[in-house]
Amino acid sequence: MKQFDVNILGCGSALPTLQHNPSCQVVEMCEKVFMVDCGEGSQLQYRKSKLGFGKLNQIFVSHTHGDHCFGLIGLISTLGLLGRTGDLVIHGVPDLELILKPQLDYFCKDMSYKVLTNTFDPKKSEVVYENRSMKVTTIPLEHRVPCAGFLFQEKQADRHLIREKIDFYDVPVKERVNIKQGADFVTNEGKIIPNSQLTRPADTPRSYAYCADTAYKEDIVDIIEGVDLLYHEATFTESDISRAKKTGHSTARQAAMIAKQANAKKLILGHFSSRYTDNTVLLKEAQTVFPNTILANEGLCESL
């Protein structure tokens, strides 16, 4: 199977701590590298990860709070210093364009590449990026400012040819594409060879959902149904649920409830409040509802 990795570069919340960096992740899939959110210091975390700046393809920004976007202009500038020539596309809410433009005009006038922004409506679930192998869909979230999560999905691949059967029936090369897509084969004598005898099923498509900075929102369950891996913010414990409601965040238990309702296979908790010096209290709370839960941490790489 092709690589599909989620790398955690930062999983803290707004107030800086020595324990965690601000929000940033890198998703490697279908031979491309995508960044999700870019808090302060993300480019340093990226360099530590040894992923390679030249591989970065697109950036997805959930919302315009600083702990999710303060690192953008530094990263953009560094890519220019490194001689990048290919366009960099940044997907975000409309306000992101207002924030970036004056910074780009002042700091990045003569860069060797273009920064393009693709804005989306955070109130709608829509495809914002797509290629032959995968797509990225927005997930409307509920926060103090317009905010969206992102669902990374592989597309269903073609079936696998059974080489010995293809050779045995002398299937012409020009017909193999159709057979991989499910067609039967008709021999020169008119005999129909069922597709099931010529192919094996393709690998099941994998998916990853990123839901950072949101109040408890059951509406997203249908969008992320059956997801292989879910990252959901868990800023607070249930003992601080009033604070969570006031600030537009979730508790660890609420994150676990979303994972359970969505039939997710695995849950990663993140976006930890600085008030908790030991994040295992969040983990234990979530695991009472959804046992297959782990804590995000800088350097964590989850392979799907």
Short mmCIF file of C-alpha atoms in Angstrom, two decimals:
data_model
loop_
_atom_site.label_atom_id
_atom_site.label_comp_id
_atom_site.label_asym_id
_atom_site.label_seq_id
_atom_site.Cartn_x
_atom_site.Cartn_y
_atom_site.Cartn_z
CA MET A 1 0.00 0.00 0.00
CA LYS A 2 1.07 3.57 -0.63
CA GLN A 3 2.31 5.71 2.24
CA PHE A 4 -0.32 7.49 4.33
CA ASP A 5 1.26 9.06 7.41
CA VAL A 6 0.12 11.74 9.84
CA ASN A 7 2.99 13.60 11.51
CA ILE A 8 2.31 15.74 14.59
CA LEU A 9 4.53 18.85 14.68
CA GLY A 10 2.53 20.74 17.29
CA CYS A 11 -0.49 19.94 19.48
CA GLY A 12 -0.67 22.72 22.05
CA SER A 13 -3.30 25.45 22.32
CA ALA A 14 -3.09 29.25 22.30
CA LEU A 15 -0.91 29.89 25.35
CA PRO A 16 2.70 28.82 24.62
CA THR A 17 4.27 26.24 26.90
CA LEU A 18 7.55 24.36 27.08
CA GLN A 19 5.60 21.12 26.76
CA HIS A 20 3.96 21.56 23.35
CA ASN A 21 4.25 23.59 20.16
CA PRO A 22 1.28 25.36 18.54
CA SER A 23 -0.91 23.43 16.10
CA CYS A 24 0.73 21.96 13.01
CA GLN A 25 0.60 18.62 11.23
CA VAL A 26 1.98 17.14 8.06
CA VAL A 27 0.03 14.53 6.11
CA GLU A 28 1.99 12.36 3.67
CA MET A 29 -0.19 10.54 1.19
CA CYS A 30 -0.30 9.61 -2.48
CA GLU A 31 3.34 10.70 -2.86
CA LYS A 32 2.53 14.27 -1.78
CA VAL A 33 3.08 16.24 1.43
CA PHE A 34 0.38 18.48 2.93
CA MET A 35 0.61 20.79 5.94
CA VAL A 36 -2.41 21.29 8.18
CA ASP A 37 -2.31 24.51 10.22
CA CYS A 38 0.90 26.42 10.77
CA GLY A 39 1.33 27.83 14.26
CA GLU A 40 4.35 29.81 15.39
CA GLY A 41 7.58 27.86 14.99
CA SER A 42 6.13 25.31 12.58
CA GLN A 43 8.99 25.67 10.11
CA LEU A 44 11.47 24.72 12.85
CA GLN A 45 9.38 21.68 13.71
CA TYR A 46 9.20 20.84 10.01
CA ARG A 47 12.98 20.99 9.72
CA LYS A 48 13.36 18.74 12.77
CA SER A 49 11.03 16.22 11.17
CA LYS A 50 13.38 15.94 8.16
CA LEU A 51 10.40 15.77 5.80
CA GLY A 52 12.06 18.13 3.32
CA PHE A 53 10.78 21.61 2.40
CA GLY A 54 10.86 20.76 -1.30
CA LYS A 55 8.15 18.13 -0.85
CA LEU A 56 5.55 20.49 0.61
CA ASN A 57 2.60 20.60 -1.77
CA GLN A 58 -0.37 22.43 -0.21
CA ILE A 59 -1.22 24.06 3.14
CA PHE A 60 -4.64 23.84 4.80
CA VAL A 61 -5.46 26.38 7.52
CA SER A 62 -8.47 25.72 9.74
CA HIS A 63 -9.00 29.28 11.01
CA THR A 64 -7.28 32.58 11.73
CA HIS A 65 -6.42 32.29 15.41
CA GLY A 66 -2.70 32.88 15.83
CA ASP A 67 -1.80 29.47 17.20
CA HIS A 68 -2.91 28.04 13.86
CA CYS A 69 -1.46 30.56 11.40
CA PHE A 70 1.30 32.74 12.96
CA GLY A 71 3.95 30.49 11.40
CA LEU A 72 2.83 31.00 7.81
CA ILE A 73 4.80 34.10 6.81
CA GLY A 74 8.02 32.69 8.26
CA LEU A 75 7.59 29.42 6.39
CA ILE A 76 6.71 31.23 3.16
CA SER A 77 9.81 33.42 3.47
CA THR A 78 12.06 30.43 4.15
CA LEU A 79 10.75 28.59 1.09
CA GLY A 80 11.71 31.65 -0.95
CA LEU A 81 15.22 31.69 0.52
CA LEU A 82 15.54 28.03 -0.43
CA GLY A 83 14.78 28.88 -4.06
CA ARG A 84 11.33 27.36 -4.40
CA THR A 85 9.88 27.92 -7.88
CA GLY A 86 6.59 26.00 -7.84
CA ASP A 87 3.41 27.72 -6.70
CA LEU A 88 2.32 27.21 -3.07
CA VAL A 89 -1.42 26.95 -2.55
CA ILE A 90 -2.85 27.83 0.86
CA HIS A 91 -6.46 26.85 1.57
CA GLY A 92 -8.32 28.79 4.23
CA VAL A 93 -11.28 30.89 5.28
CA PRO A 94 -11.72 34.28 3.53
CA ASP A 95 -10.13 36.24 6.40
CA LEU A 96 -6.85 34.40 5.88
CA GLU A 97 -6.38 36.20 2.57
CA LEU A 98 -6.83 39.56 4.31
CA ILE A 99 -4.17 38.65 6.85
CA LEU A 100 -1.64 37.23 4.39
CA LYS A 101 -1.74 39.83 1.62
CA PRO A 102 -0.15 42.78 3.49
CA GLN A 103 2.53 40.48 4.92
CA LEU A 104 3.34 39.08 1.49
CA ASP A 105 3.41 42.58 -0.02
CA TYR A 106 5.85 43.79 2.64
CA PHE A 107 8.12 40.80 3.27
CA CYS A 108 7.94 38.75 0.08
CA LYS A 109 7.94 41.16 -2.85
CA ASP A 110 10.61 39.46 -4.95
CA MET A 111 10.15 35.78 -4.19
CA SER A 112 10.95 33.13 -6.75
CA TYR A 113 7.50 31.55 -6.50
CA LYS A 114 3.84 32.52 -6.14
CA VAL A 115 1.65 32.09 -3.08
CA LEU A 116 -1.93 31.38 -4.12
CA THR A 117 -4.88 31.37 -1.75
CA ASN A 118 -7.96 29.21 -2.18
CA THR A 119 -10.74 30.38 0.11
CA PHE A 120 -13.71 28.26 1.11
CA ASP A 121 -16.96 28.72 3.01
CA PRO A 122 -16.38 27.16 6.46
CA LYS A 123 -20.12 26.68 6.90
CA LYS A 124 -20.24 24.15 4.06
CA SER A 125 -18.63 20.77 3.52
CA GLU A 126 -16.93 20.93 0.13
CA VAL A 127 -14.01 19.45 -1.77
CA VAL A 128 -11.14 21.96 -1.74
CA TYR A 129 -8.40 19.80 -3.28
CA GLU A 130 -8.52 16.75 -5.51
CA ASN A 131 -6.29 14.68 -7.76
CA ARG A 132 -6.49 11.23 -9.32
CA SER A 133 -5.72 9.43 -6.07
CA MET A 134 -7.25 11.46 -3.24
CA LYS A 135 -9.36 14.42 -2.17
CA VAL A 136 -9.61 16.84 0.75
CA THR A 137 -13.04 17.90 2.01
CA THR A 138 -13.79 20.61 4.57
CA ILE A 139 -15.61 19.81 7.82
CA PRO A 140 -17.70 22.72 9.21
CA LEU A 141 -16.77 23.25 12.87
CA GLU A 142 -18.10 25.50 15.64
CA HIS A 143 -15.66 27.97 17.14
CA ARG A 144 -15.46 31.65 18.08
CA VAL A 145 -14.35 32.50 14.55
CA PRO A 146 -15.12 30.77 11.22
CA CYS A 147 -13.38 27.41 11.36
CA ALA A 148 -13.24 24.16 9.42
CA GLY A 149 -11.58 20.78 9.74
CA PHE A 150 -10.27 18.68 6.87
CA LEU A 151 -11.02 15.14 5.73
CA PHE A 152 -8.25 13.45 3.71
CA GLN A 153 -9.57 10.51 1.69
CA GLU A 154 -8.02 8.08 -0.73
CA LYS A 155 -10.12 7.32 -3.79
CA GLN A 156 -11.09 3.76 -4.58
CA ALA A 157 -8.25 2.30 -6.60
CA ASP A 158 -8.64 -0.07 -9.55
CA ARG A 159 -8.71 -3.82 -8.96
CA HIS A 160 -5.44 -5.76 -9.12
CA LEU A 161 -4.82 -7.93 -12.17
CA ILE A 162 -3.97 -11.58 -11.52
CA ARG A 163 -0.95 -11.88 -13.76
CA GLU A 164 -1.11 -15.64 -14.39
CA LYS A 165 -4.79 -15.37 -15.43
CA ILE A 166 -4.12 -12.41 -17.70
CA ASP A 167 -1.34 -14.37 -19.39
CA PHE A 168 -3.37 -17.58 -19.55
CA TYR A 169 -6.26 -15.92 -21.39
CA ASP A 170 -3.86 -13.79 -23.45
CA VAL A 171 -5.67 -10.55 -22.52
CA PRO A 172 -4.60 -7.70 -24.84
CA VAL A 173 -2.91 -4.71 -23.18
CA LYS A 174 -5.60 -2.34 -24.48
CA GLU A 175 -8.32 -4.21 -22.54
CA ARG A 176 -6.52 -4.41 -19.22
CA VAL A 177 -7.56 -0.93 -18.04
CA ASN A 178 -11.24 -1.80 -18.42
CA ILE A 179 -10.71 -5.11 -16.63
CA LYS A 180 -9.00 -3.33 -13.73
CA GLN A 181 -12.10 -1.16 -13.52
CA GLY A 182 -14.40 -4.18 -13.28
CA ALA A 183 -15.14 -5.32 -16.83
CA ASP A 184 -15.32 -8.98 -17.85
CA PHE A 185 -13.18 -10.30 -20.71
CA VAL A 186 -14.53 -11.91 -23.88
CA THR A 187 -12.13 -14.29 -25.66
CA ASN A 188 -11.80 -14.56 -29.42
CA GLU A 189 -14.06 -17.61 -29.21
CA GLY A 190 -16.76 -15.55 -27.49
CA LYS A 191 -16.31 -17.06 -24.03
CA ILE A 192 -16.93 -14.62 -21.16
CA ILE A 193 -14.30 -14.70 -18.42
CA PRO A 194 -15.75 -13.12 -15.24
CA ASN A 195 -13.78 -10.24 -13.78
CA SER A 196 -13.53 -12.08 -10.46
CA GLN A 197 -11.31 -14.68 -12.16
CA LEU A 198 -8.98 -12.05 -13.58
CA THR A 199 -8.59 -9.61 -10.68
CA ARG A 200 -8.30 -9.26 -6.92
CA PRO A 201 -10.06 -6.51 -4.94
CA ALA A 202 -8.20 -3.23 -4.53
CA ASP A 203 -7.03 -2.11 -1.11
CA THR A 204 -9.73 -0.43 0.98
CA PRO A 205 -9.39 3.38 0.74
CA ARG A 206 -8.06 5.02 3.90
CA SER A 207 -9.13 8.31 5.48
CA TYR A 208 -8.00 10.84 8.08
CA ALA A 209 -10.06 13.60 9.70
CA TYR A 210 -8.57 16.69 11.35
CA CYS A 211 -10.96 18.49 13.71
CA ALA A 212 -9.21 21.20 15.67
CA ASP A 213 -10.80 24.06 17.62
CA THR A 214 -14.46 23.22 17.83
CA ALA A 215 -17.18 22.96 20.38
CA TYR A 216 -18.95 19.59 20.59
CA LYS A 217 -20.68 19.27 17.22
CA GLU A 218 -22.57 16.10 16.35
CA ASP A 219 -23.27 17.42 12.84
CA ILE A 220 -19.79 16.35 11.73
CA VAL A 221 -20.42 12.66 12.46
CA ASP A 222 -22.00 11.97 9.07
CA ILE A 223 -19.04 13.60 7.27
CA ILE A 224 -16.38 11.58 9.07
CA GLU A 225 -18.31 8.28 9.32
CA GLY A 226 -15.98 5.29 9.40
CA VAL A 227 -12.79 7.34 9.32
CA ASP A 228 -9.62 5.34 9.97
CA LEU A 229 -7.99 8.02 12.10
CA LEU A 230 -9.57 11.03 13.79
CA TYR A 231 -7.66 13.92 15.33
CA HIS A 232 -10.06 15.85 17.55
CA GLU A 233 -9.25 18.72 19.82
CA ALA A 234 -9.53 17.97 23.54
CA THR A 235 -8.60 21.27 25.12
CA PHE A 236 -10.27 20.59 28.47
CA THR A 237 -11.48 17.87 30.82
CA GLU A 238 -15.13 17.50 31.82
CA SER A 239 -14.38 19.38 35.05
CA ASP A 240 -13.76 22.46 32.87
CA ILE A 241 -16.73 21.95 30.53
CA SER A 242 -18.12 25.42 31.27
CA ARG A 243 -14.82 26.90 30.08
CA ALA A 244 -14.98 24.70 26.98
CA LYS A 245 -18.44 25.99 26.11
CA LYS A 246 -17.43 29.61 26.67
CA THR A 247 -14.35 29.38 24.44
CA GLY A 248 -15.74 27.14 21.71
CA HIS A 249 -13.70 24.07 22.56
CA SER A 250 -14.29 20.41 23.44
CA THR A 251 -13.52 18.18 26.37
CA ALA A 252 -11.67 14.89 26.00
CA ARG A 253 -14.88 13.00 26.72
CA GLN A 254 -16.73 14.93 24.01
CA ALA A 255 -13.99 14.15 21.50
CA ALA A 256 -14.34 10.46 22.38
CA MET A 257 -18.11 10.67 21.95
CA ILE A 258 -17.65 12.02 18.42
CA ALA A 259 -15.19 9.22 17.61
CA LYS A 260 -17.60 6.59 18.94
CA GLN A 261 -20.63 7.97 17.06
CA ALA A 262 -18.62 8.22 13.84
CA ASN A 263 -17.35 4.64 14.16
CA ALA A 264 -13.79 5.90 13.86
CA LYS A 265 -11.11 3.26 14.12
CA LYS A 266 -8.68 5.35 16.18
CA LEU A 267 -8.71 8.73 17.96
CA ILE A 268 -5.87 11.14 18.61
CA LEU A 269 -6.44 13.86 21.20
CA GLY A 270 -4.72 17.23 20.79
CA HIS A 271 -4.83 21.01 21.28
CA PHE A 272 -4.14 20.66 25.00
CA SER A 273 -4.74 23.55 27.37
CA SER A 274 -1.65 24.83 29.18
CA ARG A 275 -3.43 24.30 32.50
CA TYR A 276 -2.73 20.55 32.34
CA THR A 277 0.87 19.62 33.02
CA ASP A 278 -0.01 15.95 32.69
CA ASN A 279 -2.14 15.19 29.63
CA THR A 280 -2.86 11.62 30.74
CA VAL A 281 -5.87 12.98 32.64
CA LEU A 282 -7.38 13.79 29.23
CA LEU A 283 -6.44 10.39 27.86
CA LYS A 284 -8.06 8.49 30.72
CA GLU A 285 -11.25 10.53 30.39
CA ALA A 286 -11.53 9.80 26.66
CA GLN A 287 -10.71 6.10 26.98
CA THR A 288 -13.73 5.53 29.25
CA VAL A 289 -15.85 6.28 26.16
CA PHE A 290 -13.57 5.31 23.27
CA PRO A 291 -10.77 2.91 24.33
CA ASN A 292 -8.67 3.17 21.14
CA THR A 293 -7.51 6.69 21.97
CA ILE A 294 -3.97 8.06 22.13
CA LEU A 295 -2.44 11.44 22.92
CA ALA A 296 -0.86 13.61 20.27
CA ASN A 297 2.73 14.58 20.87
CA GLU A 298 5.42 16.33 18.88
CA GLY A 299 7.24 13.75 16.78
CA LEU A 300 4.37 11.28 16.74
CA CYS A 301 3.86 9.65 13.32
CA GLU A 302 0.72 7.57 12.78
CA SER A 303 0.68 5.34 9.70
CA LEU A 304 -2.67 4.34 8.27
#
